[in-house]
Amino acid sequence: YKTMTKVLIVCYGFGYGGIRACIQNYVSHIDRDKFQIDIYAYGVKESPFKEQFESMGCKMFLDPTNDIATNKIMRFVGKLRTYIKEGQYDVVHAHCNLISAWVTLAAKLAGAKVRISHSHSTAHFSGKFIQNCWCYLRRWIINYTATTKMACGKQAGLTMYGNSQRVIVLPNGIDINRYYKLDEGKIAALRKEFDIQPGVKVYMNITRFDRQKNLPFAAKIFKEIHEIEPTSILIFGGTVSDLEDNRNIIKEFVVQNGLSDFVRFVGPRMDIQHLYHLSDCWIFPSKFEGLPFCPIELQAASIPCLASDVITNEIDLGLGLIEFMSLDESPKEWAEKAILMSKKIISYEVILKAFQDHDFDIRTNVKKLESIYKGELK
């Protein structure tokens, strides 16, 4: 057992979001004869994915009491340091954006040899003076306590670490086999579940209900779509943010505009790969992202996505499935573009090559991550 490299992944919460999905993809493909991967999720007492990770051999520790948002910093660092030291972890991998500073500090104090900070966002600095002072302090601490600085994309690395830092970009690789295959039976069942008649077009956005995802704007876009395509359906789903829940704003808009029969709120889902195939176009008007998972997965399923141009163009794999629009454009202009977008029949071989060429193939990327964990790549 001690010949294995022991890795502790640290993150905030462990729900339906993209960071958890990224972790899950890598854990499910890593060589588990060589790496023991455990999870420390702070600020949360339960997770719908606990059993899945335990079935892959992960020890899961969910710690609702050690939340950096409510605890004093040194208490957080001290408690995490004790856990790392007692677990004798060789590697600590923090998926916490700039909060990774406190994780890599705890890891250094505990004697972990490889200490990784990982950026999953392009929005780290708030513009408020005091907050930015804290952000610069965290960046400085990461610079002195992390052995490896990582990011899911070039822009996510640049905004978190600054120009002068050497950063390993490791895109959120996926297994395209999970998304490419179309299960007609599952699609038919979903159409029945959501009461969608044959031939009716489906627009979708299943994500977190918070300000970043800009879902009220997506609802305004659908209002314009509905004017042109009166039978179309919009599906909203996903988790509710602990910080911001804007569902009521969206539901109120839906009712006021007579869209109640045409908008479905479906909550978080475990069958996202089938929902992708139910969709004719994904509307993705986020205000900011790191390098989001969803548009990558959609391209594996050959589904078009209309995204805001604040999102890095690294998500476009050249398959003709991604279109970008400015958030300054009107909902009507977004609607007209979305209506013109449609599914394409793209061969498996073409999609696989695009994923390999753009470094999004999980089988290639997991080898790179293994080298990082072994300390060969810094």
CSV table of C-alpha atoms in Angstrom, one decimal:
chain,number,residue,atom,x,y,z
A,1,TYR,CA,0.0,0.0,0.0
A,2,LYS,CA,2.8,2.4,0.8
A,3,THR,CA,4.4,1.8,-2.6
A,4,MET,CA,1.3,3.7,-3.9
A,5,THR,CA,1.4,7.5,-4.2
A,6,LYS,CA,-1.2,8.8,-1.8
A,7,VAL,CA,-3.1,11.7,-3.1
A,8,LEU,CA,-5.6,13.9,-1.2
A,9,ILE,CA,-7.9,16.0,-3.4
A,10,VAL,CA,-9.3,19.1,-1.5
A,11,CYS,CA,-12.4,21.0,-2.7
A,12,TYR,CA,-15.3,23.0,-1.4
A,13,GLY,CA,-18.5,21.0,-1.5
A,14,PHE,CA,-19.0,17.9,-3.6
A,15,GLY,CA,-22.2,18.3,-5.6
A,16,TYR,CA,-23.3,18.5,-9.3
A,17,GLY,CA,-20.8,21.1,-10.4
A,18,GLY,CA,-18.1,21.1,-13.0
A,19,ILE,CA,-15.2,20.8,-10.6
A,20,ARG,CA,-16.6,17.6,-9.1
A,21,ALA,CA,-17.2,16.3,-12.6
A,22,CYS,CA,-13.6,17.0,-13.5
A,23,ILE,CA,-12.3,15.2,-10.4
A,24,GLN,CA,-14.6,12.2,-11.2
A,25,ASN,CA,-13.3,11.9,-14.8
A,26,TYR,CA,-9.7,11.8,-13.7
A,27,VAL,CA,-10.2,9.5,-10.7
A,28,SER,CA,-12.2,7.0,-12.8
A,29,HIS,CA,-9.3,6.8,-15.4
A,30,ILE,CA,-6.2,7.0,-13.2
A,31,ASP,CA,-4.1,3.9,-12.5
A,32,ARG,CA,-5.5,2.9,-9.2
A,33,ASP,CA,-2.7,0.3,-8.7
A,34,LYS,CA,-0.2,3.2,-8.4
A,35,PHE,CA,-2.3,6.0,-6.9
A,36,GLN,CA,-4.6,6.0,-3.9
A,37,ILE,CA,-6.9,9.0,-4.3
A,38,ASP,CA,-8.9,10.3,-1.4
A,39,ILE,CA,-11.2,13.3,-1.1
A,40,TYR,CA,-11.5,16.0,1.5
A,41,ALA,CA,-14.6,18.2,0.9
A,42,TYR,CA,-15.0,21.0,3.3
A,43,GLY,CA,-18.1,23.0,4.1
A,44,VAL,CA,-20.4,20.1,3.2
A,45,LYS,CA,-22.0,17.2,5.2
A,46,GLU,CA,-23.3,15.0,2.4
A,47,SER,CA,-22.8,14.3,-1.3
A,48,PRO,CA,-24.9,12.4,-3.9
A,49,PHE,CA,-21.5,11.1,-5.3
A,50,LYS,CA,-20.1,9.6,-2.1
A,51,GLU,CA,-20.9,6.0,-3.0
A,52,GLN,CA,-19.6,6.3,-6.5
A,53,PHE,CA,-16.2,7.6,-5.3
A,54,GLU,CA,-16.0,5.0,-2.5
A,55,SER,CA,-16.7,2.3,-5.1
A,56,MET,CA,-13.6,3.5,-7.0
A,57,GLY,CA,-11.6,3.0,-3.8
A,58,CYS,CA,-11.6,6.6,-2.6
A,59,LYS,CA,-11.8,7.5,1.1
A,60,MET,CA,-14.3,10.3,1.3
A,61,PHE,CA,-14.1,12.8,4.2
A,62,LEU,CA,-16.9,15.4,4.2
A,63,ASP,CA,-16.2,18.1,6.8
A,64,PRO,CA,-19.0,20.6,7.3
A,65,THR,CA,-17.3,22.1,10.4
A,66,ASN,CA,-14.1,23.1,8.6
A,67,ASP,CA,-15.5,25.8,6.3
A,68,ILE,CA,-13.1,28.6,5.4
A,69,ALA,CA,-16.1,30.9,4.9
A,70,THR,CA,-17.0,30.7,8.5
A,71,ASN,CA,-13.9,29.5,10.3
A,72,LYS,CA,-10.8,31.6,11.1
A,73,ILE,CA,-8.0,30.9,8.6
A,74,MET,CA,-5.5,29.4,10.9
A,75,ARG,CA,-8.1,27.0,12.4
A,76,PHE,CA,-8.9,25.9,8.9
A,77,VAL,CA,-5.2,25.4,8.0
A,78,GLY,CA,-4.5,23.7,11.3
A,79,LYS,CA,-7.3,21.2,11.0
A,80,LEU,CA,-6.4,20.4,7.4
A,81,ARG,CA,-2.7,20.1,8.2
A,82,THR,CA,-3.5,17.5,10.9
A,83,TYR,CA,-5.6,15.5,8.5
A,84,ILE,CA,-2.9,15.6,5.8
A,85,LYS,CA,-0.1,14.6,8.3
A,86,GLU,CA,-2.1,11.8,9.8
A,87,GLY,CA,-3.0,10.4,6.4
A,88,GLN,CA,0.6,10.6,5.3
A,89,TYR,CA,-0.3,12.1,1.9
A,90,ASP,CA,2.4,12.5,-0.7
A,91,VAL,CA,0.3,14.8,-2.9
A,92,VAL,CA,-2.3,17.4,-2.0
A,93,HIS,CA,-4.3,18.7,-4.9
A,94,ALA,CA,-6.4,21.8,-4.2
A,95,HIS,CA,-9.3,22.5,-6.5
A,96,CYS,CA,-10.2,25.7,-4.7
A,97,ASN,CA,-9.2,28.5,-7.0
A,98,LEU,CA,-7.4,31.2,-4.8
A,99,ILE,CA,-8.6,29.5,-1.6
A,100,SER,CA,-6.0,26.9,-2.6
A,101,ALA,CA,-3.5,29.2,-0.8
A,102,TRP,CA,-4.7,27.9,2.6
A,103,VAL,CA,-4.7,24.3,1.4
A,104,THR,CA,-1.2,24.4,0.0
A,105,LEU,CA,0.0,26.1,3.2
A,106,ALA,CA,-1.5,23.3,5.2
A,107,ALA,CA,0.1,20.8,2.9
A,108,LYS,CA,3.5,22.4,3.2
A,109,LEU,CA,3.2,22.5,7.0
A,110,ALA,CA,2.2,18.8,6.9
A,111,GLY,CA,5.2,17.8,4.8
A,112,ALA,CA,3.4,16.8,1.6
A,113,LYS,CA,6.0,16.6,-1.2
A,114,VAL,CA,3.7,17.6,-4.1
A,115,ARG,CA,1.4,20.6,-3.4
A,116,ILE,CA,-0.9,21.6,-6.3
A,117,SER,CA,-3.2,24.6,-6.7
A,118,HIS,CA,-5.7,24.4,-9.5
A,119,SER,CA,-7.6,27.3,-11.1
A,120,HIS,CA,-11.1,26.6,-12.5
A,121,SER,CA,-12.3,30.2,-13.0
A,122,THR,CA,-11.4,33.4,-14.8
A,123,ALA,CA,-13.0,35.6,-12.1
A,124,HIS,CA,-10.7,35.8,-9.0
A,125,PHE,CA,-10.4,39.5,-8.3
A,126,SER,CA,-13.6,41.3,-7.3
A,127,GLY,CA,-12.7,44.9,-8.0
A,128,LYS,CA,-13.2,45.8,-4.3
A,129,PHE,CA,-10.0,47.0,-2.6
A,130,ILE,CA,-10.1,44.9,0.5
A,131,GLN,CA,-11.1,41.7,-1.4
A,132,ASN,CA,-8.4,42.3,-3.9
A,133,CYS,CA,-5.8,42.7,-1.1
A,134,TRP,CA,-6.8,39.3,0.2
A,135,CYS,CA,-6.6,37.8,-3.4
A,136,TYR,CA,-3.1,39.2,-3.9
A,137,LEU,CA,-2.1,37.7,-0.5
A,138,ARG,CA,-3.5,34.3,-1.5
A,139,ARG,CA,-1.7,34.5,-4.9
A,140,TRP,CA,1.6,35.3,-3.0
A,141,ILE,CA,1.1,32.3,-0.6
A,142,ILE,CA,0.4,29.9,-3.5
A,143,ASN,CA,3.6,31.1,-5.1
A,144,TYR,CA,5.6,30.1,-2.0
A,145,THR,CA,3.8,27.0,-0.9
A,146,ALA,CA,2.6,25.2,-4.1
A,147,THR,CA,5.1,23.1,-5.9
A,148,THR,CA,2.8,23.0,-9.0
A,149,LYS,CA,0.4,25.6,-10.3
A,150,MET,CA,-2.3,24.2,-12.6
A,151,ALA,CA,-5.3,25.6,-14.5
A,152,CYS,CA,-8.1,24.1,-16.6
A,153,GLY,CA,-7.3,26.6,-19.4
A,154,LYS,CA,-4.8,29.4,-20.4
A,155,GLN,CA,-7.2,32.2,-19.4
A,156,ALA,CA,-8.0,30.5,-16.0
A,157,GLY,CA,-4.2,30.3,-15.3
A,158,LEU,CA,-3.5,33.9,-16.4
A,159,THR,CA,-6.2,35.5,-14.2
A,160,MET,CA,-5.4,33.5,-11.1
A,161,TYR,CA,-1.6,33.4,-11.2
A,162,GLY,CA,-0.7,36.5,-13.2
A,163,ASN,CA,1.6,36.9,-16.2
A,164,SER,CA,4.9,35.8,-14.8
A,165,GLN,CA,3.9,32.5,-13.3
A,166,ARG,CA,4.7,29.1,-14.9
A,167,VAL,CA,1.4,27.2,-15.1
A,168,ILE,CA,0.6,23.7,-16.3
A,169,VAL,CA,-2.6,23.8,-18.3
A,170,LEU,CA,-4.5,20.6,-17.9
A,171,PRO,CA,-7.9,20.8,-19.7
A,172,ASN,CA,-10.8,19.0,-18.2
A,173,GLY,CA,-10.5,15.8,-20.2
A,174,ILE,CA,-13.5,13.6,-20.8
A,175,ASP,CA,-14.3,10.2,-22.1
A,176,ILE,CA,-16.2,10.9,-25.4
A,177,ASN,CA,-17.7,7.4,-25.4
A,178,ARG,CA,-20.0,8.4,-22.6
A,179,TYR,CA,-21.5,11.3,-24.5
A,180,TYR,CA,-21.3,10.3,-28.2
A,181,LYS,CA,-23.7,7.2,-28.1
A,182,LEU,CA,-27.4,8.0,-28.5
A,183,ASP,CA,-29.8,5.9,-26.5
A,184,GLU,CA,-33.1,6.3,-28.3
A,185,GLY,CA,-35.1,4.5,-25.5
A,186,LYS,CA,-33.7,7.0,-22.9
A,187,ILE,CA,-34.5,10.0,-25.1
A,188,ALA,CA,-38.1,8.8,-25.7
A,189,ALA,CA,-38.5,8.3,-21.9
A,190,LEU,CA,-37.2,11.8,-21.2
A,191,ARG,CA,-39.6,13.3,-23.8
A,192,LYS,CA,-42.4,11.5,-22.1
A,193,GLU,CA,-41.2,12.6,-18.6
A,194,PHE,CA,-41.1,16.3,-19.7
A,195,ASP,CA,-44.2,16.1,-21.8
A,196,ILE,CA,-42.5,17.1,-25.1
A,197,GLN,CA,-44.4,16.2,-28.2
A,198,PRO,CA,-42.6,14.6,-31.3
A,199,GLY,CA,-41.0,17.2,-33.5
A,200,VAL,CA,-40.9,19.9,-30.8
A,201,LYS,CA,-37.5,21.7,-30.5
A,202,VAL,CA,-35.8,21.7,-27.1
A,203,TYR,CA,-33.5,24.4,-25.8
A,204,MET,CA,-31.7,23.8,-22.6
A,205,ASN,CA,-29.4,25.1,-19.8
A,206,ILE,CA,-28.8,22.8,-16.8
A,207,THR,CA,-26.4,24.4,-14.4
A,208,ARG,CA,-26.2,26.2,-11.1
A,209,PHE,CA,-28.9,28.8,-10.3
A,210,ASP,CA,-26.6,31.8,-9.5
A,211,ARG,CA,-25.6,35.1,-10.9
A,212,GLN,CA,-22.6,33.8,-12.8
A,213,LYS,CA,-24.7,31.6,-15.0
A,214,ASN,CA,-27.0,34.5,-16.1
A,215,LEU,CA,-30.1,32.4,-16.3
A,216,PRO,CA,-32.6,35.3,-16.3
A,217,PHE,CA,-31.0,36.4,-19.6
A,218,ALA,CA,-31.5,32.8,-20.9
A,219,ALA,CA,-35.2,33.1,-20.0
A,220,LYS,CA,-35.4,36.4,-22.0
A,221,ILE,CA,-33.8,34.7,-25.0
A,222,PHE,CA,-36.3,31.9,-24.8
A,223,LYS,CA,-39.2,34.5,-24.7
A,224,GLU,CA,-38.0,35.7,-28.1
A,225,ILE,CA,-37.5,32.2,-29.4
A,226,HIS,CA,-41.1,31.5,-28.3
A,227,GLU,CA,-42.3,34.4,-30.4
A,228,ILE,CA,-40.8,32.7,-33.5
A,229,GLU,CA,-41.3,29.0,-32.5
A,230,PRO,CA,-44.4,28.9,-30.4
A,231,THR,CA,-44.2,25.2,-29.6
A,232,SER,CA,-40.5,25.1,-28.5
A,233,ILE,CA,-39.6,24.0,-25.0
A,234,LEU,CA,-36.9,25.4,-22.6
A,235,ILE,CA,-35.5,23.1,-19.9
A,236,PHE,CA,-33.8,24.7,-16.9
A,237,GLY,CA,-32.2,22.4,-14.3
A,238,GLY,CA,-29.2,22.0,-12.0
A,239,THR,CA,-28.4,22.8,-8.4
A,240,VAL,CA,-29.3,25.8,-6.3
A,241,SER,CA,-26.3,27.9,-5.2
A,242,ASP,CA,-25.7,28.3,-1.5
A,243,LEU,CA,-24.9,31.9,-2.1
A,244,GLU,CA,-27.5,33.0,-4.6
A,245,ASP,CA,-30.8,31.4,-5.7
A,246,ASN,CA,-32.3,33.2,-8.6
A,247,ARG,CA,-35.0,30.6,-9.5
A,248,ASN,CA,-37.8,32.7,-8.2
A,249,ILE,CA,-36.8,35.7,-10.4
A,250,ILE,CA,-36.8,33.3,-13.4
A,251,LYS,CA,-40.1,31.6,-12.4
A,252,GLU,CA,-41.8,35.0,-12.0
A,253,PHE,CA,-40.6,36.0,-15.4
A,254,VAL,CA,-41.9,32.8,-17.0
A,255,VAL,CA,-45.4,33.3,-15.4
A,256,GLN,CA,-45.6,37.0,-16.3
A,257,ASN,CA,-44.8,36.2,-20.0
A,258,GLY,CA,-47.2,33.3,-20.4
A,259,LEU,CA,-44.4,30.8,-20.8
A,260,SER,CA,-45.4,28.3,-18.0
A,261,ASP,CA,-46.5,25.6,-20.4
A,262,PHE,CA,-43.2,25.8,-22.3
A,263,VAL,CA,-40.5,26.0,-19.6
A,264,ARG,CA,-39.6,22.9,-17.5
A,265,PHE,CA,-37.6,23.2,-14.2
A,266,VAL,CA,-36.1,19.7,-13.6
A,267,GLY,CA,-33.6,20.2,-10.8
A,268,PRO,CA,-30.2,18.4,-10.6
A,269,ARG,CA,-29.9,15.3,-12.8
A,270,MET,CA,-27.6,12.3,-12.9
A,271,ASP,CA,-28.5,11.5,-16.6
A,272,ILE,CA,-26.9,14.6,-18.2
A,273,GLN,CA,-25.5,12.6,-21.1
A,274,HIS,CA,-29.0,11.6,-22.2
A,275,LEU,CA,-30.3,15.2,-21.7
A,276,TYR,CA,-27.7,16.5,-24.0
A,277,HIS,CA,-29.2,14.4,-26.8
A,278,LEU,CA,-32.7,15.6,-26.0
A,279,SER,CA,-31.5,19.1,-26.7
A,280,ASP,CA,-31.5,20.9,-30.1
A,281,CYS,CA,-29.4,23.8,-28.8
A,282,TRP,CA,-27.8,24.7,-25.5
A,283,ILE,CA,-28.0,28.4,-24.4
A,284,PHE,CA,-25.0,29.3,-22.3
A,285,PRO,CA,-24.9,33.0,-21.6
A,286,SER,CA,-22.6,32.9,-18.5
A,287,LYS,CA,-21.1,36.1,-17.2
A,288,PHE,CA,-17.7,34.4,-16.6
A,289,GLU,CA,-16.3,30.9,-16.6
A,290,GLY,CA,-12.9,29.2,-16.3
A,291,LEU,CA,-13.0,26.5,-18.9
A,292,PRO,CA,-16.5,25.1,-18.6
A,293,PHE,CA,-17.2,21.4,-18.9
A,294,CYS,CA,-20.6,21.5,-20.5
A,295,PRO,CA,-19.7,22.9,-23.9
A,296,ILE,CA,-16.9,20.3,-24.2
A,297,GLU,CA,-19.3,17.5,-23.3
A,298,LEU,CA,-21.9,18.9,-25.8
A,299,GLN,CA,-19.4,18.7,-28.6
A,300,ALA,CA,-18.8,15.0,-27.8
A,301,ALA,CA,-22.5,14.5,-28.1
A,302,SER,CA,-22.6,16.6,-31.4
A,303,ILE,CA,-25.0,19.1,-29.9
A,304,PRO,CA,-24.7,22.9,-30.7
A,305,CYS,CA,-24.1,25.5,-28.0
A,306,LEU,CA,-24.6,29.2,-28.2
A,307,ALA,CA,-22.2,30.8,-25.6
A,308,SER,CA,-21.3,34.2,-24.4
A,309,ASP,CA,-18.1,35.6,-25.8
A,310,VAL,CA,-16.7,36.2,-22.3
A,311,ILE,CA,-16.1,32.5,-22.2
A,312,THR,CA,-12.6,31.5,-23.5
A,313,ASN,CA,-12.6,30.3,-27.1
A,314,GLU,CA,-10.5,27.3,-25.9
A,315,ILE,CA,-13.9,25.5,-25.6
A,316,ASP,CA,-14.3,25.6,-29.4
A,317,LEU,CA,-12.9,22.3,-30.8
A,318,GLY,CA,-13.4,23.3,-34.5
A,319,LEU,CA,-16.4,21.1,-35.1
A,320,GLY,CA,-18.7,23.9,-36.0
A,321,LEU,CA,-20.9,23.3,-32.9
A,322,ILE,CA,-20.0,26.4,-30.9
A,323,GLU,CA,-21.1,30.0,-31.6
A,324,PHE,CA,-20.2,33.0,-29.5
A,325,MET,CA,-22.3,36.1,-28.9
A,326,SER,CA,-21.8,39.3,-26.9
A,327,LEU,CA,-23.9,39.8,-23.8
A,328,ASP,CA,-24.4,43.3,-25.2
A,329,GLU,CA,-26.5,41.8,-28.0
A,330,SER,CA,-30.2,41.8,-27.4
A,331,PRO,CA,-32.2,38.6,-26.3
A,332,LYS,CA,-33.9,38.8,-29.8
A,333,GLU,CA,-30.5,38.6,-31.6
A,334,TRP,CA,-29.5,35.7,-29.4
A,335,ALA,CA,-32.8,34.0,-30.1
A,336,GLU,CA,-32.4,34.4,-33.9
A,337,LYS,CA,-28.9,32.9,-33.7
A,338,ALA,CA,-30.1,29.9,-31.5
A,339,ILE,CA,-32.9,29.1,-33.9
A,340,LEU,CA,-30.5,28.8,-36.8
A,341,MET,CA,-28.2,26.4,-34.9
A,342,SER,CA,-29.0,22.7,-35.3
A,343,LYS,CA,-27.6,19.3,-34.6
A,344,LYS,CA,-25.0,17.9,-37.0
A,345,ILE,CA,-24.1,14.3,-37.7
A,346,ILE,CA,-20.4,14.2,-37.1
A,347,SER,CA,-18.5,10.9,-37.1
A,348,TYR,CA,-17.0,9.4,-34.0
A,349,GLU,CA,-13.5,9.5,-35.7
A,350,VAL,CA,-13.8,13.2,-36.4
A,351,ILE,CA,-14.9,14.0,-32.9
A,352,LEU,CA,-12.2,11.9,-31.3
A,353,LYS,CA,-9.5,13.5,-33.4
A,354,ALA,CA,-10.7,17.0,-32.4
A,355,PHE,CA,-10.6,16.0,-28.7
A,356,GLN,CA,-7.1,14.6,-29.1
A,357,ASP,CA,-5.9,17.7,-31.1
A,358,HIS,CA,-7.2,20.1,-28.4
A,359,ASP,CA,-6.0,18.1,-25.4
A,360,PHE,CA,-9.5,17.1,-24.1
A,361,ASP,CA,-9.1,13.3,-24.4
A,362,ILE,CA,-9.1,11.9,-20.8
A,363,ARG,CA,-6.9,9.0,-21.7
A,364,THR,CA,-4.0,11.3,-22.8
A,365,ASN,CA,-4.6,13.8,-20.0
A,366,VAL,CA,-4.6,11.3,-17.1
A,367,LYS,CA,-1.1,10.3,-18.1
A,368,LYS,CA,0.0,13.9,-17.7
A,369,LEU,CA,-1.7,14.1,-14.3
A,370,GLU,CA,0.0,11.0,-13.2
A,371,SER,CA,3.4,12.6,-14.0
A,372,ILE,CA,2.4,15.6,-12.0
A,373,TYR,CA,1.5,13.5,-9.0
A,374,LYS,CA,4.8,11.6,-9.3
A,375,GLY,CA,6.6,15.0,-9.2
A,376,GLU,CA,8.0,14.5,-12.7
A,377,LEU,CA,6.2,17.6,-14.1
A,378,LYS,CA,6.2,20.9,-12.2
